[in-house]
Coordinates of C-alpha atoms in Angstrom, one line a residue:
Chain A
M1 CA -24.6 -17.7 -0.9
N2 CA -25.3 -14.4 -2.6
Q3 CA -23.1 -15.3 -5.5
K4 CA -24.9 -18.5 -6.0
Q5 CA -28.3 -16.9 -6.0
Q6 CA -27.1 -14.2 -8.3
A7 CA -26.2 -16.8 -10.8
H8 CA -29.9 -17.6 -11.1
G9 CA -30.8 -14.0 -12.0
I10 CA -32.3 -13.7 -15.5
S11 CA -32.3 -10.3 -17.1
Y12 CA -35.6 -8.5 -17.9
G13 CA -34.6 -8.5 -21.5
T14 CA -34.3 -12.3 -21.6
L15 CA -37.7 -12.7 -19.8
L16 CA -39.3 -10.2 -22.2
S17 CA -38.1 -12.1 -25.2
V18 CA -39.4 -15.4 -23.8
L19 CA -42.8 -13.7 -23.2
T20 CA -42.8 -12.4 -26.8
T21 CA -42.0 -15.9 -28.1
L22 CA -44.8 -17.3 -26.0
L23 CA -47.3 -14.8 -27.3
A24 CA -46.1 -15.4 -30.9
L25 CA -46.6 -19.2 -30.4
T26 CA -50.1 -18.5 -29.0
A27 CA -50.9 -16.6 -32.2
I28 CA -49.5 -19.4 -34.3
T29 CA -51.4 -22.2 -32.6
V30 CA -54.7 -20.2 -32.9
Y31 CA -54.0 -19.6 -36.6
A32 CA -53.0 -23.3 -37.2
S33 CA -56.2 -24.5 -35.5
Q34 CA -58.2 -22.6 -38.2
I35 CA -56.6 -24.7 -41.0
D36 CA -58.1 -28.1 -41.5
M37 CA -55.2 -30.6 -41.4
G38 CA -57.3 -33.5 -40.1
A39 CA -55.7 -35.6 -37.3
L40 CA -52.6 -33.5 -37.7
N41 CA -54.3 -30.5 -36.0
I42 CA -54.1 -32.3 -32.6
W43 CA -50.4 -33.0 -33.0
V44 CA -49.5 -29.5 -34.1
A45 CA -51.4 -28.0 -31.2
L46 CA -49.8 -30.4 -28.7
L47 CA -46.3 -29.8 -30.2
I48 CA -46.8 -26.0 -29.9
A49 CA -48.2 -26.4 -26.3
S50 CA -45.1 -28.5 -25.3
T51 CA -42.8 -25.9 -26.8
K52 CA -44.5 -23.2 -24.8
A53 CA -44.4 -25.3 -21.6
S54 CA -40.7 -25.9 -22.1
L55 CA -40.0 -22.2 -22.4
V56 CA -42.0 -21.5 -19.2
L57 CA -40.2 -24.3 -17.4
M58 CA -36.7 -23.3 -18.6
F59 CA -36.8 -19.6 -18.1
F60 CA -39.8 -18.5 -16.0
M61 CA -39.3 -21.4 -13.6
H62 CA -35.5 -21.3 -13.8
L63 CA -35.2 -25.0 -14.5
R64 CA -32.5 -24.4 -17.0
Y65 CA -30.3 -22.9 -14.2
E66 CA -31.2 -25.4 -11.5
S67 CA -29.2 -28.3 -10.1
G68 CA -29.2 -31.7 -11.7
L69 CA -31.4 -33.0 -8.9
L70 CA -34.3 -30.9 -10.0
K71 CA -33.7 -31.6 -13.6
Y72 CA -33.6 -35.3 -13.1
T73 CA -36.6 -35.5 -10.8
F74 CA -38.6 -33.4 -13.2
T75 CA -37.7 -35.6 -16.2
I76 CA -38.6 -38.7 -14.1
T77 CA -42.0 -37.2 -13.4
V78 CA -42.7 -36.5 -17.0
F79 CA -41.5 -39.9 -18.0
T80 CA -43.8 -41.5 -15.4
L81 CA -46.7 -39.6 -16.8
A82 CA -45.7 -40.7 -20.3
I83 CA -45.7 -44.3 -19.2
I84 CA -49.2 -43.9 -17.6
I85 CA -50.5 -42.3 -20.8
G86 CA -48.8 -44.9 -23.0
L87 CA -50.1 -47.9 -21.0
T88 CA -53.6 -46.5 -20.8
F89 CA -53.7 -46.1 -24.6
W90 CA -52.3 -49.5 -25.1
D91 CA -55.3 -50.8 -23.1
V92 CA -57.8 -48.6 -24.9
A93 CA -56.6 -49.3 -28.4
F94 CA -56.6 -53.1 -28.1
R95 CA -59.8 -53.5 -26.2
Chain B
M1 CA -23.7 -21.6 3.9
Q2 CA -26.5 -22.9 6.0
S3 CA -29.1 -20.7 4.5
S4 CA -27.9 -21.7 1.1
S5 CA -28.7 -25.3 1.6
D6 CA -32.0 -24.2 3.1
H7 CA -32.8 -22.4 0.0
E8 CA -32.2 -25.4 -2.2
G9 CA -34.2 -27.6 0.2
S10 CA -37.2 -25.3 0.2
K11 CA -37.2 -25.3 -3.6
L12 CA -36.9 -29.1 -3.8
G13 CA -39.8 -29.4 -1.5
M14 CA -41.9 -27.1 -3.7
W15 CA -40.9 -29.0 -6.9
L16 CA -41.8 -32.3 -5.3
F17 CA -45.3 -30.9 -4.6
L18 CA -45.5 -29.6 -8.2
Y19 CA -44.8 -33.1 -9.4
T20 CA -47.9 -34.3 -7.7
E21 CA -49.8 -31.5 -9.3
I22 CA -48.5 -32.5 -12.7
M23 CA -49.8 -36.1 -12.0
L24 CA -53.2 -34.8 -10.8
F25 CA -53.8 -32.8 -14.0
G26 CA -52.0 -35.4 -16.1
G27 CA -54.5 -38.0 -14.9
L28 CA -57.4 -35.7 -15.9
F29 CA -55.8 -35.2 -19.3
V30 CA -55.6 -39.0 -19.8
L31 CA -59.3 -39.2 -19.0
Y32 CA -60.0 -36.5 -21.5
A33 CA -57.9 -38.3 -24.2
V34 CA -59.6 -41.6 -23.6
Y35 CA -63.1 -40.2 -23.8
Y36 CA -62.1 -38.1 -26.8
H37 CA -61.0 -41.3 -28.5
K38 CA -64.4 -42.9 -27.6
F39 CA -66.8 -40.0 -28.3
T40 CA -64.9 -37.9 -30.9
D41 CA -68.0 -36.5 -32.6
D42 CA -69.6 -35.4 -29.3
F43 CA -66.3 -33.8 -28.1
I44 CA -66.1 -31.8 -31.4
A45 CA -69.8 -30.8 -31.0
G46 CA -69.1 -29.7 -27.4
G47 CA -65.8 -27.9 -28.2
Q48 CA -67.5 -25.8 -30.9
Q49 CA -69.7 -24.3 -28.2
L50 CA -66.7 -23.0 -26.4
D51 CA -65.5 -19.5 -27.3
T52 CA -62.0 -19.4 -28.7
F53 CA -61.8 -15.7 -28.0
F54 CA -62.1 -16.2 -24.2
G55 CA -59.6 -19.0 -24.3
T56 CA -57.1 -17.0 -26.2
L57 CA -57.6 -13.9 -24.1
N58 CA -57.1 -15.9 -20.9
T59 CA -53.9 -17.5 -22.3
V60 CA -52.5 -14.1 -23.1
I61 CA -53.4 -12.9 -19.6
L62 CA -51.7 -15.8 -17.9
L63 CA -48.6 -15.6 -20.0
I64 CA -48.2 -11.9 -19.1
S65 CA -48.8 -12.5 -15.4
S66 CA -46.2 -15.4 -15.4
F67 CA -43.7 -13.0 -17.0
A68 CA -44.5 -10.4 -14.3
V69 CA -43.8 -12.9 -11.5
A70 CA -40.6 -14.0 -13.1
A71 CA -39.5 -10.4 -13.5
A72 CA -40.4 -9.7 -9.9
I73 CA -37.9 -12.2 -8.8
T74 CA -35.2 -10.5 -11.0
A75 CA -36.2 -7.2 -9.4
I76 CA -35.8 -8.6 -5.9
Q77 CA -32.4 -10.0 -6.9
N78 CA -31.5 -6.5 -8.1
N79 CA -32.8 -5.0 -4.8
S80 CA -35.5 -3.0 -6.6
K81 CA -38.3 -3.4 -4.1
K82 CA -40.6 -0.9 -5.8
I83 CA -40.4 -2.6 -9.2
A84 CA -41.0 -6.0 -7.6
I85 CA -44.2 -4.7 -5.9
I86 CA -45.5 -3.2 -9.1
L87 CA -44.8 -6.4 -11.0
L88 CA -46.5 -8.6 -8.3
G89 CA -49.4 -6.2 -8.3
S90 CA -49.8 -6.5 -12.1
S91 CA -49.7 -10.3 -12.0
L92 CA -52.4 -10.2 -9.3
L93 CA -54.5 -7.9 -11.6
C94 CA -54.0 -10.5 -14.4
G95 CA -55.3 -13.2 -12.1
F96 CA -58.4 -11.1 -11.4
L97 CA -59.0 -10.5 -15.1
F98 CA -58.6 -14.3 -15.7
L99 CA -61.3 -15.1 -13.1
I100 CA -63.7 -12.4 -14.4
N101 CA -63.4 -13.9 -17.9
K102 CA -64.0 -17.3 -16.5
Y103 CA -67.0 -16.0 -14.7
I104 CA -68.5 -14.5 -17.9
E105 CA -67.7 -17.7 -19.8
W106 CA -69.3 -20.0 -17.2
S107 CA -72.4 -17.9 -16.5
H108 CA -73.1 -17.8 -20.3
K109 CA -72.9 -21.6 -20.3
F110 CA -75.3 -21.8 -17.3
E111 CA -77.7 -19.5 -19.1
V112 CA -78.0 -21.8 -22.1
G113 CA -78.5 -24.7 -19.8
I114 CA -75.1 -26.3 -19.9
Y115 CA -73.9 -27.1 -16.4
P116 CA -73.3 -30.4 -14.5
N117 CA -76.5 -32.4 -14.2
S118 CA -78.5 -30.0 -16.3
E119 CA -81.6 -31.3 -18.1
K120 CA -80.2 -30.3 -21.4
L121 CA -77.0 -32.3 -20.8
L122 CA -78.8 -35.3 -19.4
E123 CA -81.1 -35.5 -22.4
S124 CA -78.3 -35.2 -25.0
D125 CA -75.7 -37.8 -26.0
P126 CA -73.6 -39.2 -23.1
G127 CA -70.4 -38.1 -24.9
L128 CA -71.5 -34.4 -24.7
N129 CA -72.3 -34.8 -21.0
I130 CA -68.9 -36.3 -20.4
F131 CA -67.2 -33.5 -22.4
F132 CA -68.8 -30.7 -20.4
G133 CA -68.3 -32.7 -17.2
L134 CA -64.6 -32.8 -17.9
Y135 CA -64.7 -29.1 -19.0
Y136 CA -66.1 -28.1 -15.6
V137 CA -63.9 -30.4 -13.5
I138 CA -60.7 -29.4 -15.3
T139 CA -61.3 -25.6 -15.7
G140 CA -62.9 -25.5 -12.2
L141 CA -59.9 -27.2 -10.6
H142 CA -57.6 -24.9 -12.5
G143 CA -59.6 -21.9 -11.3
V144 CA -59.2 -23.1 -7.7
H145 CA -55.5 -23.2 -8.4
I146 CA -55.6 -19.6 -9.7
I147 CA -57.3 -18.5 -6.5
I148 CA -54.7 -20.3 -4.3
G149 CA -51.9 -18.9 -6.5
M150 CA -53.2 -15.4 -6.1
A151 CA -53.4 -15.9 -2.3
L152 CA -49.7 -16.9 -2.4
L153 CA -48.8 -13.9 -4.5
V154 CA -50.6 -11.6 -2.0
W155 CA -48.6 -13.2 0.8
S156 CA -45.4 -12.7 -1.1
L157 CA -46.4 -9.1 -1.8
V158 CA -47.0 -8.4 1.8
R159 CA -43.6 -10.0 2.8
V160 CA -41.8 -7.9 0.1
K161 CA -43.4 -4.8 1.5
S162 CA -42.4 -5.6 5.1
N163 CA -38.8 -6.3 4.0
H164 CA -39.0 -10.0 4.9
I165 CA -38.3 -10.9 1.3
T166 CA -35.0 -9.4 0.2
D167 CA -32.2 -10.1 -2.2
Q168 CA -30.7 -12.3 0.6
N169 CA -33.8 -14.4 1.2
Y170 CA -36.5 -14.6 -1.4
V171 CA -37.3 -18.3 -1.5
L172 CA -41.0 -17.7 -0.6
L173 CA -41.4 -15.4 -3.6
E174 CA -39.6 -18.1 -5.7
N175 CA -41.9 -20.9 -4.5
A176 CA -45.0 -18.8 -4.9
G177 CA -43.8 -17.9 -8.4
L178 CA -43.2 -21.6 -9.2
Y179 CA -46.8 -22.4 -8.2
W180 CA -48.1 -19.5 -10.4
H181 CA -46.0 -20.8 -13.3
L182 CA -47.4 -24.3 -12.9
V183 CA -51.0 -22.9 -13.0
D184 CA -49.9 -21.2 -16.3
L185 CA -48.3 -24.4 -17.5
I186 CA -51.5 -26.4 -17.0
W187 CA -53.5 -23.7 -18.9
I188 CA -51.1 -24.0 -21.8
F189 CA -52.4 -27.5 -22.3
I190 CA -56.1 -26.9 -21.3
F191 CA -56.2 -24.1 -24.0
P192 CA -55.6 -26.3 -27.1
L193 CA -57.4 -29.3 -25.7
F194 CA -60.7 -27.5 -25.1
Y195 CA -60.6 -24.4 -27.3
L196 CA -58.5 -25.3 -30.4
I197 CA -58.4 -28.9 -31.6
L198 CA -62.2 -29.4 -31.5

């Protein structure tokens, strides 16, 4: 059991570089929001937010090192949310 | 062997709960998106009244606290109890700082007459009222999650101190950490939606 848990251990160095990347992405997204790119601003902000979220999930939440069960159920959750968002916008757009 | 499957089971249970949290905030974000689509100008006018400085500061605070919790788990795995306690303490401190900033931010809004059902909002365009309604519901619900997360971290800290959480059994710390990271995860999306894109 110990061995299995040990495999989840992430070094301080890795965690620190993830934090540095997250802070850098925060600076980039604040900077990008000052530039007027029209509708593109929203997509750039959401893309950066999704990248940050993935980093938190993969490393801070250990999802990268988890079993397939957790990975699949998480993906299904996000997929379900995407369907809800998609169908809602389909409705809103064609009203 | 038995405690190994227990560990996995506990974590699966926590993740299943986190999925419902993702759906809860996901639903609120859908609401935001639809009303943004409908009242774009009002949302932009409302968003410009929010202070990007506070939003950025709170983002940085939460990212650092998330790192501290993740590092605390590594510390426990390495059997460094003292480091784990210091790291958990600092993430709690970050949680406090976040709440203080939120308090300053909200009380300033209250002072200028922007709060749910305020005269100023009722007299203005409906889109603006909806924007600030969503602002208070989403950041308020997130704030409640911060408080619950901090309570879980305090509990973990006490259990680490009393040697109940060790390198052999630290699933409580892991699950408290997962909750704390989820709170951070939600803020990662709240930040651009309210403070940046408008």
